[in-house]
Amino acid sequence: MNRRSEDATPGYEDNAALRGFGGYEPADAPRAQPKRIRPKAKPLKWRRAPWFGLVFIALVAGVLNAFGIGKPRPASSSPPPSPLVVTPSPRATVPPAVTGWRSVAGGDGAYAYDVPPNWEPAPGTQHGWDGIRLITSAFLGKCDGGAGITTEPLADLEAAARKAATDLASGAYGAAPEIGPGSDAQVARADGTAVPARVVVASVTPVPTGECAVRQAQLAVLAFGGDSGTSGVVVAYGTSARDELERIVRSYRFVPAADRGVTTPPPTTVR
């Protein structure tokens, strides 16, 4: 799975931004250790050339001194580098619609969905696989699940939800999902009205590869809009219960301006 920070703040209508996502080998060891043949040493004739030994010693000493070997090294007078303090960018905040859950806000707080308290909102992160890319993300640990928003170029809401479920199951788990019948839903607008939506839930038996292999996974997908030929899609997937994943996607809504806020996470120190 690929993760990277968002370059812009898209919503479900940002169709263009959401389309089209998508050794070293050592040399063979020698078969035998080569023999080292050393000629028999001859005794030095110091009496005939006493100056040779002195010159050689002086030469070696000069080379060592040139590289700082054998010289006393002065203590470093430079102070240790100061720790780097990183201040995160401001983040949009909205109140959760599900009591006790945490909101995941995107588009400067224009839209949001909620996740359980043990999930980690990551609204500035994109993630995905070949065939599907998700923005305004949230994650359950490293391997246990995730959620996010995308679009599908389909006007039919159930067809859009089923395609997203199939693409997600194939990319994340390497297998085709078993998708159940769809059900009706609604997405609340900022003005209090609502748009129709469709929800499908699915299960998938993953191909056991990689460090995040699981025996069984669940998917929930909500599709809405579709009037312009493109549907907004909210997905949640992982090892959580199916009802919990469905509740995540059904919490998606557009947020009135009066309910939007901004907060800056505390700075972090990098040493």
mmCIF file with all atom_site columns, C-alpha atoms in Angstrom, residues 26-144:
data_model
loop_
_atom_site.group_PDB
_atom_site.id
_atom_site.type_symbol
_atom_site.label_atom_id
_atom_site.label_alt_id
_atom_site.label_comp_id
_atom_site.label_asym_id
_atom_site.label_entity_id
_atom_site.label_seq_id
_atom_site.pdbx_PDB_ins_code
_atom_site.Cartn_x
_atom_site.Cartn_y
_atom_site.Cartn_z
_atom_site.occupancy
_atom_site.B_iso_or_equiv
_atom_site.pdbx_formal_charge
_atom_site.auth_seq_id
_atom_site.auth_comp_id
_atom_site.auth_asym_id
_atom_site.auth_atom_id
_atom_site.pdbx_PDB_model_num
ATOM 1   C CA . PRO A 1 26  ? 26.515  -10.580 -4.078 1.00 0.00 ? 26  PRO A CA 1
ATOM 2   C CA . ALA A 1 27  ? 29.138  -12.046 -6.362 1.00 0.00 ? 27  ALA A CA 1
ATOM 3   C CA . ASP A 1 28  ? 29.797  -15.775 -6.125 1.00 0.00 ? 28  ASP A CA 1
ATOM 4   C CA . ALA A 1 29  ? 32.249  -16.643 -3.389 1.00 0.00 ? 29  ALA A CA 1
ATOM 5   C CA . PRO A 1 30  ? 35.616  -17.988 -4.565 1.00 0.00 ? 30  PRO A CA 1
ATOM 6   C CA . ARG A 1 31  ? 35.829  -21.759 -4.501 1.00 0.00 ? 31  ARG A CA 1
ATOM 7   C CA . ALA A 1 32  ? 39.174  -21.766 -2.725 1.00 0.00 ? 32  ALA A CA 1
ATOM 8   C CA . GLN A 1 33  ? 41.096  -19.215 -0.790 1.00 0.00 ? 33  GLN A CA 1
ATOM 9   C CA . PRO A 1 34  ? 44.104  -18.147 -2.894 1.00 0.00 ? 34  PRO A CA 1
ATOM 10  C CA . LYS A 1 35  ? 47.430  -18.936 -1.398 1.00 0.00 ? 35  LYS A CA 1
ATOM 11  C CA . ARG A 1 36  ? 49.729  -16.103 -0.522 1.00 0.00 ? 36  ARG A CA 1
ATOM 12  C CA . ILE A 1 37  ? 53.282  -16.810 -1.544 1.00 0.00 ? 37  ILE A CA 1
ATOM 13  C CA . ARG A 1 38  ? 55.734  -14.663 0.307  1.00 0.00 ? 38  ARG A CA 1
ATOM 14  C CA . PRO A 1 39  ? 59.426  -14.606 -0.670 1.00 0.00 ? 39  PRO A CA 1
ATOM 15  C CA . LYS A 1 40  ? 61.870  -15.454 2.057  1.00 0.00 ? 40  LYS A CA 1
ATOM 16  C CA . ALA A 1 41  ? 62.877  -12.264 3.794  1.00 0.00 ? 41  ALA A CA 1
ATOM 17  C CA . LYS A 1 42  ? 66.442  -11.166 3.529  1.00 0.00 ? 42  LYS A CA 1
ATOM 18  C CA . PRO A 1 43  ? 68.159  -9.588  6.516  1.00 0.00 ? 43  PRO A CA 1
ATOM 19  C CA . LEU A 1 44  ? 68.424  -5.817  6.309  1.00 0.00 ? 44  LEU A CA 1
ATOM 20  C CA . LYS A 1 45  ? 71.916  -4.586  5.847  1.00 0.00 ? 45  LYS A CA 1
ATOM 21  C CA . TRP A 1 46  ? 71.742  -1.627  8.217  1.00 0.00 ? 46  TRP A CA 1
ATOM 22  C CA . ARG A 1 47  ? 75.486  -1.275  8.259  1.00 0.00 ? 47  ARG A CA 1
ATOM 23  C CA . ARG A 1 48  ? 75.673  -0.729  4.523  1.00 0.00 ? 48  ARG A CA 1
ATOM 24  C CA . ALA A 1 49  ? 72.779  1.763   4.365  1.00 0.00 ? 49  ALA A CA 1
ATOM 25  C CA . PRO A 1 50  ? 71.940  3.124   7.808  1.00 0.00 ? 50  PRO A CA 1
ATOM 26  C CA . TRP A 1 51  ? 70.277  6.129   6.271  1.00 0.00 ? 51  TRP A CA 1
ATOM 27  C CA . PHE A 1 52  ? 67.562  3.998   4.614  1.00 0.00 ? 52  PHE A CA 1
ATOM 28  C CA . GLY A 1 53  ? 65.837  3.019   7.854  1.00 0.00 ? 53  GLY A CA 1
ATOM 29  C CA . LEU A 1 54  ? 65.852  6.585   9.115  1.00 0.00 ? 54  LEU A CA 1
ATOM 30  C CA . VAL A 1 55  ? 64.422  7.932   5.882  1.00 0.00 ? 55  VAL A CA 1
ATOM 31  C CA . PHE A 1 56  ? 61.687  5.258   5.845  1.00 0.00 ? 56  PHE A CA 1
ATOM 32  C CA . ILE A 1 57  ? 60.643  6.007   9.435  1.00 0.00 ? 57  ILE A CA 1
ATOM 33  C CA . ALA A 1 58  ? 60.541  9.725   8.716  1.00 0.00 ? 58  ALA A CA 1
ATOM 34  C CA . LEU A 1 59  ? 58.456  9.121   5.595  1.00 0.00 ? 59  LEU A CA 1
ATOM 35  C CA . VAL A 1 60  ? 55.873  6.995   7.423  1.00 0.00 ? 60  VAL A CA 1
ATOM 36  C CA . ALA A 1 61  ? 55.666  9.510   10.262 1.00 0.00 ? 61  ALA A CA 1
ATOM 37  C CA . GLY A 1 62  ? 55.083  12.289  7.760  1.00 0.00 ? 62  GLY A CA 1
ATOM 38  C CA . VAL A 1 63  ? 52.253  10.409  6.070  1.00 0.00 ? 63  VAL A CA 1
ATOM 39  C CA . LEU A 1 64  ? 50.565  9.602   9.385  1.00 0.00 ? 64  LEU A CA 1
ATOM 40  C CA . ASN A 1 65  ? 50.815  13.186  10.522 1.00 0.00 ? 65  ASN A CA 1
ATOM 41  C CA . ALA A 1 66  ? 49.381  14.383  7.217  1.00 0.00 ? 66  ALA A CA 1
ATOM 42  C CA . PHE A 1 67  ? 46.246  12.296  7.885  1.00 0.00 ? 67  PHE A CA 1
ATOM 43  C CA . GLY A 1 68  ? 46.055  13.358  11.505 1.00 0.00 ? 68  GLY A CA 1
ATOM 44  C CA . ILE A 1 69  ? 47.126  9.962   12.845 1.00 0.00 ? 69  ILE A CA 1
ATOM 45  C CA . GLY A 1 70  ? 49.353  10.148  15.834 1.00 0.00 ? 70  GLY A CA 1
ATOM 46  C CA . LYS A 1 71  ? 48.505  13.784  16.503 1.00 0.00 ? 71  LYS A CA 1
ATOM 47  C CA . PRO A 1 72  ? 46.569  14.766  19.594 1.00 0.00 ? 72  PRO A CA 1
ATOM 48  C CA . ARG A 1 73  ? 43.105  15.854  18.491 1.00 0.00 ? 73  ARG A CA 1
ATOM 49  C CA . PRO A 1 74  ? 41.734  18.992  20.082 1.00 0.00 ? 74  PRO A CA 1
ATOM 50  C CA . ALA A 1 75  ? 38.331  18.713  21.690 1.00 0.00 ? 75  ALA A CA 1
ATOM 51  C CA . SER A 1 76  ? 35.513  19.893  19.471 1.00 0.00 ? 76  SER A CA 1
ATOM 52  C CA . SER A 1 77  ? 34.503  23.426  20.329 1.00 0.00 ? 77  SER A CA 1
ATOM 53  C CA . SER A 1 78  ? 31.315  23.417  18.249 1.00 0.00 ? 78  SER A CA 1
ATOM 54  C CA . PRO A 1 79  ? 28.092  22.892  20.229 1.00 0.00 ? 79  PRO A CA 1
ATOM 55  C CA . PRO A 1 80  ? 25.891  19.874  19.457 1.00 0.00 ? 80  PRO A CA 1
ATOM 56  C CA . PRO A 1 81  ? 23.184  20.526  16.862 1.00 0.00 ? 81  PRO A CA 1
ATOM 57  C CA . SER A 1 82  ? 19.912  21.782  18.222 1.00 0.00 ? 82  SER A CA 1
ATOM 58  C CA . PRO A 1 83  ? 16.873  19.485  17.918 1.00 0.00 ? 83  PRO A CA 1
ATOM 59  C CA . LEU A 1 84  ? 14.566  20.229  14.988 1.00 0.00 ? 84  LEU A CA 1
ATOM 60  C CA . VAL A 1 85  ? 11.092  21.355  15.997 1.00 0.00 ? 85  VAL A CA 1
ATOM 61  C CA . VAL A 1 86  ? 8.435   20.616  13.377 1.00 0.00 ? 86  VAL A CA 1
ATOM 62  C CA . THR A 1 87  ? 5.143   22.498  13.549 1.00 0.00 ? 87  THR A CA 1
ATOM 63  C CA . PRO A 1 88  ? 2.335   20.706  11.673 1.00 0.00 ? 88  PRO A CA 1
ATOM 64  C CA . SER A 1 89  ? 0.039   22.592  9.335  1.00 0.00 ? 89  SER A CA 1
ATOM 65  C CA . PRO A 1 90  ? -3.349  23.709  10.632 1.00 0.00 ? 90  PRO A CA 1
ATOM 66  C CA . ARG A 1 91  ? -6.067  21.068  10.327 1.00 0.00 ? 91  ARG A CA 1
ATOM 67  C CA . ALA A 1 92  ? -9.794  21.479  9.777  1.00 0.00 ? 92  ALA A CA 1
ATOM 68  C CA . THR A 1 93  ? -11.979 20.228  12.598 1.00 0.00 ? 93  THR A CA 1
ATOM 69  C CA . VAL A 1 94  ? -15.684 19.427  12.756 1.00 0.00 ? 94  VAL A CA 1
ATOM 70  C CA . PRO A 1 95  ? -17.738 17.843  15.532 1.00 0.00 ? 95  PRO A CA 1
ATOM 71  C CA . PRO A 1 96  ? -18.387 14.111  15.096 1.00 0.00 ? 96  PRO A CA 1
ATOM 72  C CA . ALA A 1 97  ? -21.888 13.035  14.167 1.00 0.00 ? 97  ALA A CA 1
ATOM 73  C CA . VAL A 1 98  ? -21.458 9.713   15.994 1.00 0.00 ? 98  VAL A CA 1
ATOM 74  C CA . THR A 1 99  ? -21.143 10.155  19.756 1.00 0.00 ? 99  THR A CA 1
ATOM 75  C CA . GLY A 1 100 ? -17.764 9.048   21.072 1.00 0.00 ? 100 GLY A CA 1
ATOM 76  C CA . TRP A 1 101 ? -16.197 8.726   17.616 1.00 0.00 ? 101 TRP A CA 1
ATOM 77  C CA . ARG A 1 102 ? -13.569 10.921  15.925 1.00 0.00 ? 102 ARG A CA 1
ATOM 78  C CA . SER A 1 103 ? -14.266 13.019  12.843 1.00 0.00 ? 103 SER A CA 1
ATOM 79  C CA . VAL A 1 104 ? -12.116 12.937  9.707  1.00 0.00 ? 104 VAL A CA 1
ATOM 80  C CA . ALA A 1 105 ? -12.574 16.263  7.919  1.00 0.00 ? 105 ALA A CA 1
ATOM 81  C CA . GLY A 1 106 ? -11.528 17.178  4.397  1.00 0.00 ? 106 GLY A CA 1
ATOM 82  C CA . GLY A 1 107 ? -11.952 20.112  2.058  1.00 0.00 ? 107 GLY A CA 1
ATOM 83  C CA . ASP A 1 108 ? -11.244 22.682  4.805  1.00 0.00 ? 108 ASP A CA 1
ATOM 84  C CA . GLY A 1 109 ? -13.982 21.028  6.821  1.00 0.00 ? 109 GLY A CA 1
ATOM 85  C CA . ALA A 1 110 ? -16.542 21.091  4.014  1.00 0.00 ? 110 ALA A CA 1
ATOM 86  C CA . TYR A 1 111 ? -17.132 17.340  4.358  1.00 0.00 ? 111 TYR A CA 1
ATOM 87  C CA . ALA A 1 112 ? -16.373 14.699  6.965  1.00 0.00 ? 112 ALA A CA 1
ATOM 88  C CA . TYR A 1 113 ? -16.982 11.179  8.177  1.00 0.00 ? 113 TYR A CA 1
ATOM 89  C CA . ASP A 1 114 ? -16.443 9.571   11.579 1.00 0.00 ? 114 ASP A CA 1
ATOM 90  C CA . VAL A 1 115 ? -14.329 6.647   12.784 1.00 0.00 ? 115 VAL A CA 1
ATOM 91  C CA . PRO A 1 116 ? -14.235 4.752   16.100 1.00 0.00 ? 116 PRO A CA 1
ATOM 92  C CA . PRO A 1 117 ? -11.935 6.110   18.833 1.00 0.00 ? 117 PRO A CA 1
ATOM 93  C CA . ASN A 1 118 ? -9.273  3.440   18.211 1.00 0.00 ? 118 ASN A CA 1
ATOM 94  C CA . TRP A 1 119 ? -8.853  4.602   14.600 1.00 0.00 ? 119 TRP A CA 1
ATOM 95  C CA . GLU A 1 120 ? -6.371  7.318   13.654 1.00 0.00 ? 120 GLU A CA 1
ATOM 96  C CA . PRO A 1 121 ? -7.632  10.143  11.409 1.00 0.00 ? 121 PRO A CA 1
ATOM 97  C CA . ALA A 1 122 ? -5.119  11.104  8.707  1.00 0.00 ? 122 ALA A CA 1
ATOM 98  C CA . PRO A 1 123 ? -7.022  13.615  6.554  1.00 0.00 ? 123 PRO A CA 1
ATOM 99  C CA . GLY A 1 124 ? -3.853  14.886  4.862  1.00 0.00 ? 124 GLY A CA 1
ATOM 100 C CA . THR A 1 125 ? -2.856  11.421  3.645  1.00 0.00 ? 125 THR A CA 1
ATOM 101 C CA . GLN A 1 126 ? -3.638  9.661   0.383  1.00 0.00 ? 126 GLN A CA 1
ATOM 102 C CA . HIS A 1 127 ? -3.313  5.910   0.076  1.00 0.00 ? 127 HIS A CA 1
ATOM 103 C CA . GLY A 1 128 ? -4.315  3.254   -2.374 1.00 0.00 ? 128 GLY A CA 1
ATOM 104 C CA . TRP A 1 129 ? -3.403  0.529   -4.821 1.00 0.00 ? 129 TRP A CA 1
ATOM 105 C CA . ASP A 1 130 ? -3.527  -0.009  -8.568 1.00 0.00 ? 130 ASP A CA 1
ATOM 106 C CA . GLY A 1 131 ? -7.055  0.832   -9.617 1.00 0.00 ? 131 GLY A CA 1
ATOM 107 C CA . ILE A 1 132 ? -8.119  2.895   -6.607 1.00 0.00 ? 132 ILE A CA 1
ATOM 108 C CA . ARG A 1 133 ? -6.788  5.904   -4.706 1.00 0.00 ? 133 ARG A CA 1
ATOM 109 C CA . LEU A 1 134 ? -8.265  7.229   -1.475 1.00 0.00 ? 134 LEU A CA 1
ATOM 110 C CA . ILE A 1 135 ? -8.015  10.706  0.042  1.00 0.00 ? 135 ILE A CA 1
ATOM 111 C CA . THR A 1 136 ? -8.992  12.087  3.475  1.00 0.00 ? 136 THR A CA 1
ATOM 112 C CA . SER A 1 137 ? -7.823  8.852   5.048  1.00 0.00 ? 137 SER A CA 1
ATOM 113 C CA . ALA A 1 138 ? -8.108  7.144   8.418  1.00 0.00 ? 138 ALA A CA 1
ATOM 114 C CA . PHE A 1 139 ? -6.364  3.994   9.620  1.00 0.00 ? 139 PHE A CA 1
ATOM 115 C CA . LEU A 1 140 ? -6.789  1.225   12.175 1.00 0.00 ? 140 LEU A CA 1
ATOM 116 C CA . GLY A 1 141 ? -3.235  0.370   13.165 1.00 0.00 ? 141 GLY A CA 1
ATOM 117 C CA . LYS A 1 142 ? -0.707  -0.562  10.521 1.00 0.00 ? 142 LYS A CA 1
ATOM 118 C CA . CYS A 1 143 ? -2.544  -3.499  8.987  1.00 0.00 ? 143 CYS A CA 1
ATOM 119 C CA . ASP A 1 144 ? -6.034  -3.792  10.470 1.00 0.00 ? 144 ASP A CA 1
#
